[in-house]
């Protein structure tokens, strides 16, 4: 069991992780200033009528979002990330230097806190939500910063349609115990738990690092009842 109770205060909409990392190169400055506005959600709507809308929270380098969007061309994926270097990684996948930039019809970037975005969404408007290796905040006093939280669970349940899926992965033992504890205390979702990545879940960069360092990821699939 987690050392701290899920009954901690609700999570504030404040970002604690890093937003800026290494100094940006001129190409990255260009991507943010000139290319990002062409793929930004909600300013640029999807280029097709999508079958469903999905949301990824904290896409990191963007490999998971890119793979999902490519494998599901009839779904609209909103990929949210706040860390500039991560945002540039996904942008440079879409606009490799020296090549014609591609604007996928079904992938848009949201470059701010995903929690207010989630709150702004209509009831039952999302088909899937992805939370791959969220920042673990392992100290008990930082538990309210974790995305998996009883209050946010209710919000995700509101926004997901019935039968919709919330995928969570974590390699951090404290976050794993915390997630198990939060999920055991709820009745909104039917939960499946695995220790090998389920079929159809694209890998992520963070996951590869965790496995290389000998950490065991856990993968939860939550189906909205
Ligand atoms: C540990 S990294 C994992 C990245 C990626 N999902 C992966 O597995 O490689 C967590 C990411 O979530 C982002 N993040 C944290 N809180 C966020 C929020 N409220 N909205 C959007 N992104 C967030 C961080 O900037 C960070 O890049």
PDB file of C-alpha atoms and ligand atoms in Angstrom:
ATOM      1  CA  UNK A   1       0.000   0.000   0.000  1.00  0.00           C
ATOM      2  CA  UNK A   2       1.063   3.572  -0.582  1.00  0.00           C
ATOM      3  CA  UNK A   3       2.395   5.233   2.522  1.00  0.00           C
ATOM      4  CA  UNK A   4       0.009   8.136   2.112  1.00  0.00           C
ATOM      5  CA  UNK A   5      -3.757   8.192   1.783  1.00  0.00           C
ATOM      6  CA  UNK A   6      -5.576   9.082  -1.460  1.00  0.00           C
ATOM      7  CA  UNK A   7      -7.649  11.402   0.741  1.00  0.00           C
ATOM      8  CA  UNK A   8      -5.115  14.224   0.331  1.00  0.00           C
ATOM      9  CA  UNK A   9      -6.238  17.665  -0.847  1.00  0.00           C
ATOM     10  CA  UNK A  10      -7.400  18.022  -4.458  1.00  0.00           C
ATOM     11  CA  UNK A  11      -4.639  18.683  -6.993  1.00  0.00           C
ATOM     12  CA  UNK A  12      -4.047  22.363  -7.791  1.00  0.00           C
ATOM     13  CA  UNK A  13      -3.872  23.435 -11.451  1.00  0.00           C
ATOM     14  CA  UNK A  14      -0.255  24.467 -11.021  1.00  0.00           C
ATOM     15  CA  UNK A  15       2.589  23.042 -12.988  1.00  0.00           C
ATOM     16  CA  UNK A  16       5.558  21.899 -10.940  1.00  0.00           C
ATOM     17  CA  UNK A  17       7.640  20.112 -13.560  1.00  0.00           C
ATOM     18  CA  UNK A  18      10.073  21.763 -15.949  1.00  0.00           C
ATOM     19  CA  UNK A  19       8.715  23.803 -18.830  1.00  0.00           C
ATOM     20  CA  UNK A  20      12.047  24.924 -20.219  1.00  0.00           C
ATOM     21  CA  UNK A  21      15.102  22.699 -20.604  1.00  0.00           C
ATOM     22  CA  UNK A  22      18.176  23.050 -22.780  1.00  0.00           C
ATOM     23  CA  UNK A  23      18.516  26.312 -24.696  1.00  0.00           C
ATOM     24  CA  UNK A  24      16.642  26.036 -27.948  1.00  0.00           C
ATOM     25  CA  UNK A  25      18.462  25.949 -31.273  1.00  0.00           C
ATOM     26  CA  UNK A  26      17.311  28.332 -34.034  1.00  0.00           C
ATOM     27  CA  UNK A  27      15.470  25.478 -35.756  1.00  0.00           C
ATOM     28  CA  UNK A  28      13.539  24.734 -32.549  1.00  0.00           C
ATOM     29  CA  UNK A  29      12.731  28.453 -32.142  1.00  0.00           C
ATOM     30  CA  UNK A  30      11.361  28.355 -35.688  1.00  0.00           C
ATOM     31  CA  UNK A  31       9.280  25.256 -34.962  1.00  0.00           C
ATOM     32  CA  UNK A  32       7.680  26.908 -31.931  1.00  0.00           C
ATOM     33  CA  UNK A  33       7.133  30.322 -33.499  1.00  0.00           C
ATOM     34  CA  UNK A  34       6.173  29.357 -37.055  1.00  0.00           C
ATOM     35  CA  UNK A  35       5.101  25.722 -37.219  1.00  0.00           C
ATOM     36  CA  UNK A  36       3.340  25.165 -33.874  1.00  0.00           C
ATOM     37  CA  UNK A  37       0.529  27.677 -34.707  1.00  0.00           C
ATOM     38  CA  UNK A  38      -0.317  25.480 -37.729  1.00  0.00           C
ATOM     39  CA  UNK A  39      -0.981  22.390 -35.569  1.00  0.00           C
ATOM     40  CA  UNK A  40      -2.201  23.946 -32.288  1.00  0.00           C
ATOM     41  CA  UNK A  41      -5.352  22.826 -30.552  1.00  0.00           C
ATOM     42  CA  UNK A  42      -7.962  24.341 -30.352  1.00  0.00           C
ATOM     43  CA  UNK A  43      -6.987  27.103 -32.797  1.00  0.00           C
ATOM     44  CA  UNK A  44      -6.609  24.615 -35.660  1.00  0.00           C
ATOM     45  CA  UNK A  45      -9.441  22.058 -35.829  1.00  0.00           C
ATOM     46  CA  UNK A  46      -8.897  18.542 -37.146  1.00  0.00           C
ATOM     47  CA  UNK A  47      -8.706  18.403 -40.931  1.00  0.00           C
ATOM     48  CA  UNK A  48     -11.247  15.564 -41.151  1.00  0.00           C
ATOM     49  CA  UNK A  49     -14.523  14.616 -39.480  1.00  0.00           C
ATOM     50  CA  UNK A  50     -13.137  12.337 -36.766  1.00  0.00           C
ATOM     51  CA  UNK A  51     -14.822   9.179 -35.485  1.00  0.00           C
ATOM     52  CA  UNK A  52     -13.713   9.877 -31.910  1.00  0.00           C
ATOM     53  CA  UNK A  53     -11.460  12.291 -30.058  1.00  0.00           C
ATOM     54  CA  UNK A  54      -8.597  10.994 -27.896  1.00  0.00           C
ATOM     55  CA  UNK A  55      -6.290  12.899 -25.522  1.00  0.00           C
ATOM     56  CA  UNK A  56      -2.708  12.152 -24.490  1.00  0.00           C
ATOM     57  CA  UNK A  57      -1.498  13.929 -21.355  1.00  0.00           C
ATOM     58  CA  UNK A  58       2.258  14.598 -21.195  1.00  0.00           C
ATOM     59  CA  UNK A  59       3.419  13.219 -24.561  1.00  0.00           C
ATOM     60  CA  UNK A  60       7.126  13.697 -23.764  1.00  0.00           C
ATOM     61  CA  UNK A  61       9.054  13.232 -27.037  1.00  0.00           C
ATOM     62  CA  UNK A  62       5.803  12.516 -28.911  1.00  0.00           C
ATOM     63  CA  UNK A  63       6.653   9.053 -30.278  1.00  0.00           C
ATOM     64  CA  UNK A  64       3.555   7.504 -28.668  1.00  0.00           C
ATOM     65  CA  UNK A  65       1.226  10.263 -29.949  1.00  0.00           C
ATOM     66  CA  UNK A  66       2.735  10.129 -33.428  1.00  0.00           C
ATOM     67  CA  UNK A  67       2.370   6.326 -33.634  1.00  0.00           C
ATOM     68  CA  UNK A  68      -1.214   6.411 -32.332  1.00  0.00           C
ATOM     69  CA  UNK A  69      -2.281   9.104 -34.792  1.00  0.00           C
ATOM     70  CA  UNK A  70      -0.671   7.232 -37.689  1.00  0.00           C
ATOM     71  CA  UNK A  71      -2.309   3.922 -36.712  1.00  0.00           C
ATOM     72  CA  UNK A  72      -5.764   5.484 -36.210  1.00  0.00           C
ATOM     73  CA  UNK A  73      -6.322   7.900 -39.098  1.00  0.00           C
ATOM     74  CA  UNK A  74     -10.068   8.236 -38.430  1.00  0.00           C
ATOM     75  CA  UNK A  75      -9.521   9.350 -34.799  1.00  0.00           C
ATOM     76  CA  UNK A  76      -8.565  12.886 -33.713  1.00  0.00           C
ATOM     77  CA  UNK A  77      -5.738  12.923 -31.155  1.00  0.00           C
ATOM     78  CA  UNK A  78      -5.045  15.961 -28.998  1.00  0.00           C
ATOM     79  CA  UNK A  79      -1.514  15.584 -27.653  1.00  0.00           C
ATOM     80  CA  UNK A  80      -0.769  17.744 -24.583  1.00  0.00           C
ATOM     81  CA  UNK A  81       2.710  18.635 -23.313  1.00  0.00           C
ATOM     82  CA  UNK A  82       4.205  21.642 -21.532  1.00  0.00           C
ATOM     83  CA  UNK A  83       7.942  20.911 -21.767  1.00  0.00           C
ATOM     84  CA  UNK A  84       9.368  22.950 -24.640  1.00  0.00           C
ATOM     85  CA  UNK A  85      12.022  20.475 -25.730  1.00  0.00           C
ATOM     86  CA  UNK A  86       9.398  17.696 -25.855  1.00  0.00           C
ATOM     87  CA  UNK A  87       7.057  19.882 -27.896  1.00  0.00           C
ATOM     88  CA  UNK A  88       9.944  20.570 -30.302  1.00  0.00           C
ATOM     89  CA  UNK A  89      10.616  16.812 -30.620  1.00  0.00           C
ATOM     90  CA  UNK A  90       7.097  16.134 -31.853  1.00  0.00           C
ATOM     91  CA  UNK A  91       7.132  19.216 -34.070  1.00  0.00           C
ATOM     92  CA  UNK A  92      10.393  18.109 -35.667  1.00  0.00           C
ATOM     93  CA  UNK A  93       8.870  14.690 -36.396  1.00  0.00           C
ATOM     94  CA  UNK A  94       6.124  16.493 -38.320  1.00  0.00           C
ATOM     95  CA  UNK A  95       8.482  19.002 -39.915  1.00  0.00           C
ATOM     96  CA  UNK A  96      11.921  17.361 -40.351  1.00  0.00           C
ATOM     97  CA  UNK A  97      14.570  19.875 -41.332  1.00  0.00           C
ATOM     98  CA  UNK A  98      14.939  20.146 -45.097  1.00  0.00           C
ATOM     99  CA  UNK A  99      11.624  18.414 -45.806  1.00  0.00           C
ATOM    100  CA  UNK A 100       8.158  19.710 -46.522  1.00  0.00           C
ATOM    101  CA  UNK A 101       6.309  19.957 -43.147  1.00  0.00           C
ATOM    102  CA  UNK A 102       3.346  17.600 -42.852  1.00  0.00           C
ATOM    103  CA  UNK A 103       0.214  18.675 -41.064  1.00  0.00           C
ATOM    104  CA  UNK A 104      -1.562  15.441 -40.117  1.00  0.00           C
ATOM    105  CA  UNK A 105      -5.327  15.838 -40.356  1.00  0.00           C
ATOM    106  CA  UNK A 106      -5.867  13.980 -37.073  1.00  0.00           C
ATOM    107  CA  UNK A 107      -3.111  15.186 -34.703  1.00  0.00           C
ATOM    108  CA  UNK A 108      -3.099  18.497 -32.836  1.00  0.00           C
ATOM    109  CA  UNK A 109      -0.812  19.782 -30.075  1.00  0.00           C
ATOM    110  CA  UNK A 110      -2.014  21.421 -26.888  1.00  0.00           C
ATOM    111  CA  UNK A 111       0.965  23.107 -25.238  1.00  0.00           C
ATOM    112  CA  UNK A 112      -0.467  24.009 -21.857  1.00  0.00           C
ATOM    113  CA  UNK A 113      -1.666  22.244 -18.716  1.00  0.00           C
ATOM    114  CA  UNK A 114      -3.919  19.331 -19.742  1.00  0.00           C
ATOM    115  CA  UNK A 115      -6.057  19.550 -16.580  1.00  0.00           C
ATOM    116  CA  UNK A 116      -7.967  22.782 -17.388  1.00  0.00           C
ATOM    117  CA  UNK A 117      -8.347  21.423 -20.938  1.00  0.00           C
ATOM    118  CA  UNK A 118      -9.928  18.276 -19.510  1.00  0.00           C
ATOM    119  CA  UNK A 119     -12.267  20.337 -17.337  1.00  0.00           C
ATOM    120  CA  UNK A 120     -13.338  22.397 -20.365  1.00  0.00           C
ATOM    121  CA  UNK A 121     -14.388  19.289 -22.296  1.00  0.00           C
ATOM    122  CA  UNK A 122     -18.009  18.233 -22.640  1.00  0.00           C
ATOM    123  CA  UNK A 123     -19.382  15.169 -20.856  1.00  0.00           C
ATOM    124  CA  UNK A 124     -18.703  11.899 -22.713  1.00  0.00           C
ATOM    125  CA  UNK A 125     -16.699  13.688 -25.416  1.00  0.00           C
ATOM    126  CA  UNK A 126     -13.520  11.547 -25.332  1.00  0.00           C
ATOM    127  CA  UNK A 127     -13.026   7.967 -26.514  1.00  0.00           C
ATOM    128  CA  UNK A 128      -9.618   7.428 -24.887  1.00  0.00           C
ATOM    129  CA  UNK A 129      -7.189   9.174 -22.562  1.00  0.00           C
ATOM    130  CA  UNK A 130      -3.506   8.263 -22.343  1.00  0.00           C
ATOM    131  CA  UNK A 131      -1.300   8.968 -19.342  1.00  0.00           C
ATOM    132  CA  UNK A 132       2.027   7.325 -20.053  1.00  0.00           C
ATOM    133  CA  UNK A 133       4.633   7.512 -17.305  1.00  0.00           C
ATOM    134  CA  UNK A 134       3.389  10.656 -15.570  1.00  0.00           C
ATOM    135  CA  UNK A 135       5.800  12.578 -13.352  1.00  0.00           C
ATOM    136  CA  UNK A 136       5.822  10.352 -10.245  1.00  0.00           C
ATOM    137  CA  UNK A 137       6.127  12.904  -7.425  1.00  0.00           C
ATOM    138  CA  UNK A 138       7.233  10.127  -5.060  1.00  0.00           C
ATOM    139  CA  UNK A 139       7.327  12.229  -1.870  1.00  0.00           C
ATOM    140  CA  UNK A 140       4.145  11.944   0.217  1.00  0.00           C
ATOM    141  CA  UNK A 141       3.906  15.722   0.585  1.00  0.00           C
ATOM    142  CA  UNK A 142       3.756  16.037  -3.231  1.00  0.00           C
ATOM    143  CA  UNK A 143       0.975  13.440  -3.652  1.00  0.00           C
ATOM    144  CA  UNK A 144      -1.527  16.126  -4.657  1.00  0.00           C
ATOM    145  CA  UNK A 145       0.592  16.918  -7.720  1.00  0.00           C
ATOM    146  CA  UNK A 146      -0.019  13.443  -9.160  1.00  0.00           C
ATOM    147  CA  UNK A 147      -2.358  13.246 -12.138  1.00  0.00           C
ATOM    148  CA  UNK A 148      -3.902  10.039 -10.814  1.00  0.00           C
ATOM    149  CA  UNK A 149      -5.980  11.450  -8.002  1.00  0.00           C
ATOM    150  CA  UNK A 150      -9.533  10.765  -6.763  1.00  0.00           C
ATOM    151  CA  UNK A 151     -10.691  14.221  -7.887  1.00  0.00           C
ATOM    152  CA  UNK A 152      -9.241  13.909 -11.371  1.00  0.00           C
ATOM    153  CA  UNK A 153     -10.564  10.358 -11.621  1.00  0.00           C
ATOM    154  CA  UNK A 154     -14.098  11.739 -11.379  1.00  0.00           C
ATOM    155  CA  UNK A 155     -13.262  14.354 -14.003  1.00  0.00           C
ATOM    156  CA  UNK A 156     -11.833  11.782 -16.421  1.00  0.00           C
ATOM    157  CA  UNK A 157     -14.928   9.624 -15.838  1.00  0.00           C
ATOM    158  CA  UNK A 158     -17.148  12.590 -16.718  1.00  0.00           C
ATOM    159  CA  UNK A 159     -15.332  13.315 -19.980  1.00  0.00           C
ATOM    160  CA  UNK A 160     -14.926   9.694 -21.169  1.00  0.00           C
ATOM    161  CA  UNK A 161     -17.833   8.101 -22.952  1.00  0.00           C
ATOM    162  CA  UNK A 162     -19.261   4.852 -21.638  1.00  0.00           C
ATOM    163  CA  UNK A 163     -16.907   2.037 -22.631  1.00  0.00           C
ATOM    164  CA  UNK A 164     -14.142   4.607 -23.226  1.00  0.00           C
ATOM    165  CA  UNK A 165     -10.623   3.726 -22.050  1.00  0.00           C
ATOM    166  CA  UNK A 166      -8.086   5.452 -19.831  1.00  0.00           C
ATOM    167  CA  UNK A 167      -4.592   3.983 -20.209  1.00  0.00           C
ATOM    168  CA  UNK A 168      -2.037   4.602 -17.480  1.00  0.00           C
ATOM    169  CA  UNK A 169       1.546   3.356 -17.242  1.00  0.00           C
ATOM    170  CA  UNK A 170       4.114   3.935 -14.525  1.00  0.00           C
ATOM    171  CA  UNK A 171       7.507   2.535 -13.582  1.00  0.00           C
ATOM    172  CA  UNK A 172       7.655   4.227 -10.179  1.00  0.00           C
ATOM    173  CA  UNK A 173       6.886   1.902  -7.216  1.00  0.00           C
ATOM    174  CA  UNK A 174       5.309   4.688  -5.138  1.00  0.00           C
ATOM    175  CA  UNK A 175       3.114   5.811  -8.042  1.00  0.00           C
ATOM    176  CA  UNK A 176       2.198   2.188  -8.772  1.00  0.00           C
ATOM    177  CA  UNK A 177       1.099   1.574  -5.175  1.00  0.00           C
ATOM    178  CA  UNK A 178      -0.731   4.901  -5.128  1.00  0.00           C
ATOM    179  CA  UNK A 179      -2.530   4.131  -8.403  1.00  0.00           C
ATOM    180  CA  UNK A 180      -3.544   0.663  -7.160  1.00  0.00           C
ATOM    181  CA  UNK A 181      -4.889   2.254  -3.988  1.00  0.00           C
ATOM    182  CA  UNK A 182      -6.823   5.021  -5.785  1.00  0.00           C
ATOM    183  CA  UNK A 183      -8.250   2.513  -8.283  1.00  0.00           C
ATOM    184  CA  UNK A 184      -9.283   0.051  -5.552  1.00  0.00           C
ATOM    185  CA  UNK A 185     -11.356   2.822  -3.941  1.00  0.00           C
ATOM    186  CA  UNK A 186     -13.428   3.713  -7.028  1.00  0.00           C
ATOM    187  CA  UNK A 187     -16.386   2.215  -8.895  1.00  0.00           C
ATOM    188  CA  UNK A 188     -16.374   4.358 -12.072  1.00  0.00           C
ATOM    189  CA  UNK A 189     -14.029   2.127 -14.076  1.00  0.00           C
ATOM    190  CA  UNK A 190     -13.372  -1.567 -14.625  1.00  0.00           C
ATOM    191  CA  UNK A 191      -9.622  -1.980 -14.206  1.00  0.00           C
ATOM    192  CA  UNK A 192      -7.179  -4.394 -15.870  1.00  0.00           C
ATOM    193  CA  UNK A 193      -3.552  -4.421 -14.688  1.00  0.00           C
ATOM    194  CA  UNK A 194      -0.558  -5.862 -16.554  1.00  0.00           C
ATOM    195  CA  UNK A 195       3.222  -5.950 -16.220  1.00  0.00           C
ATOM    196  CA  UNK A 196       3.918  -6.372 -19.938  1.00  0.00           C
ATOM    197  CA  UNK A 197       2.825  -3.685 -22.389  1.00  0.00           C
ATOM    198  CA  UNK A 198      -0.549  -4.679 -23.861  1.00  0.00           C
ATOM    199  CA  UNK A 199      -0.890  -5.099 -27.647  1.00  0.00           C
ATOM    200  CA  UNK A 200      -1.697  -1.862 -29.417  1.00  0.00           C
ATOM    201  CA  UNK A 201       0.058   0.333 -26.837  1.00  0.00           C
ATOM    202  CA  UNK A 202       2.936   2.124 -28.635  1.00  0.00           C
ATOM    203  CA  UNK A 203       6.198   2.270 -26.651  1.00  0.00           C
ATOM    204  CA  UNK A 204       7.456   5.519 -25.157  1.00  0.00           C
ATOM    205  CA  UNK A 205      10.919   6.935 -24.670  1.00  0.00           C
ATOM    206  CA  UNK A 206      10.529   7.143 -20.922  1.00  0.00           C
ATOM    207  CA  UNK A 207       9.421   3.503 -20.768  1.00  0.00           C
ATOM    208  CA  UNK A 208      12.531   2.391 -22.696  1.00  0.00           C
ATOM    209  CA  UNK A 209      14.747   4.246 -20.213  1.00  0.00           C
ATOM    210  CA  UNK A 210      12.885   2.737 -17.244  1.00  0.00           C
ATOM    211  CA  UNK A 211      13.245  -0.819 -18.559  1.00  0.00           C
ATOM    212  CA  UNK A 212      16.929  -0.263 -19.400  1.00  0.00           C
ATOM    213  CA  UNK A 213      17.456   0.895 -15.811  1.00  0.00           C
ATOM    214  CA  UNK A 214      15.821  -2.318 -14.497  1.00  0.00           C
ATOM    215  CA  UNK A 215      12.492  -0.780 -13.398  1.00  0.00           C
ATOM    216  CA  UNK A 216       9.306  -2.794 -13.944  1.00  0.00           C
ATOM    217  CA  UNK A 217       6.465  -0.804 -15.546  1.00  0.00           C
ATOM    218  CA  UNK A 218       2.825  -1.444 -14.697  1.00  0.00           C
ATOM    219  CA  UNK A 219       0.089  -0.837 -17.307  1.00  0.00           C
ATOM    220  CA  UNK A 220      -3.509  -0.179 -16.291  1.00  0.00           C
ATOM    221  CA  UNK A 221      -6.461  -0.125 -18.677  1.00  0.00           C
ATOM    222  CA  UNK A 222      -9.554   1.501 -17.172  1.00  0.00           C
ATOM    223  CA  UNK A 223     -12.871   1.073 -18.973  1.00  0.00           C
ATOM    224  CA  UNK A 224     -15.577   3.607 -18.156  1.00  0.00           C
ATOM    225  CA  UNK A 225     -18.636   1.803 -16.810  1.00  0.00           C
TER     226      UNK A 225
HETATM  227  C1  LIG B   1       7.942  11.485 -17.123  1.00  0.00           C
HETATM  228  S1  LIG B   1       7.449  12.355 -18.571  1.00  0.00           S
HETATM  229  C2  LIG B   1       6.827  11.055 -19.616  1.00  0.00           C
HETATM  230  C3  LIG B   1       6.738  11.467 -21.060  1.00  0.00           C
HETATM  231  C4  LIG B   1       6.137  10.425 -22.027  1.00  0.00           C
HETATM  232  N1  LIG B   1       4.743  10.183 -21.764  1.00  0.00           N
HETATM  233  C5  LIG B   1       6.923   9.157 -22.054  1.00  0.00           C
HETATM  234  O1  LIG B   1       6.412   8.135 -21.533  1.00  0.00           O
HETATM  235  O2  LIG B   1       8.060   9.137 -22.570  1.00  0.00           O
HETATM  236  C6  LIG B   1       5.951  13.201 -18.071  1.00  0.00           C
HETATM  237  C7  LIG B   1       5.598  14.380 -18.978  1.00  0.00           C
HETATM  238  O3  LIG B   1       4.331  14.921 -18.597  1.00  0.00           O
HETATM  239  C8  LIG B   1       4.369  16.323 -18.799  1.00  0.00           C
HETATM  240  N2  LIG B   1       3.301  16.923 -17.978  1.00  0.00           N
HETATM  241  C9  LIG B   1       3.249  16.939 -16.625  1.00  0.00           C
HETATM  242  N3  LIG B   1       2.130  17.536 -16.195  1.00  0.00           N
HETATM  243  C10 LIG B   1       1.446  17.903 -17.312  1.00  0.00           C
HETATM  244  C11 LIG B   1       0.203  18.579 -17.503  1.00  0.00           C
HETATM  245  N4  LIG B   1      -0.552  18.949 -16.463  1.00  0.00           N
HETATM  246  N5  LIG B   1      -0.207  18.820 -18.770  1.00  0.00           N
HETATM  247  C12 LIG B   1       0.569  18.417 -19.830  1.00  0.00           C
HETATM  248  N6  LIG B   1       1.748  17.767 -19.691  1.00  0.00           N
HETATM  249  C13 LIG B   1       2.191  17.517 -18.456  1.00  0.00           C
HETATM  250  C14 LIG B   1       5.778  16.712 -18.376  1.00  0.00           C
HETATM  251  O4  LIG B   1       6.188  17.942 -18.968  1.00  0.00           O
HETATM  252  C15 LIG B   1       6.594  15.523 -18.883  1.00  0.00           C
HETATM  253  O5  LIG B   1       7.139  15.759 -20.170  1.00  0.00           O
END
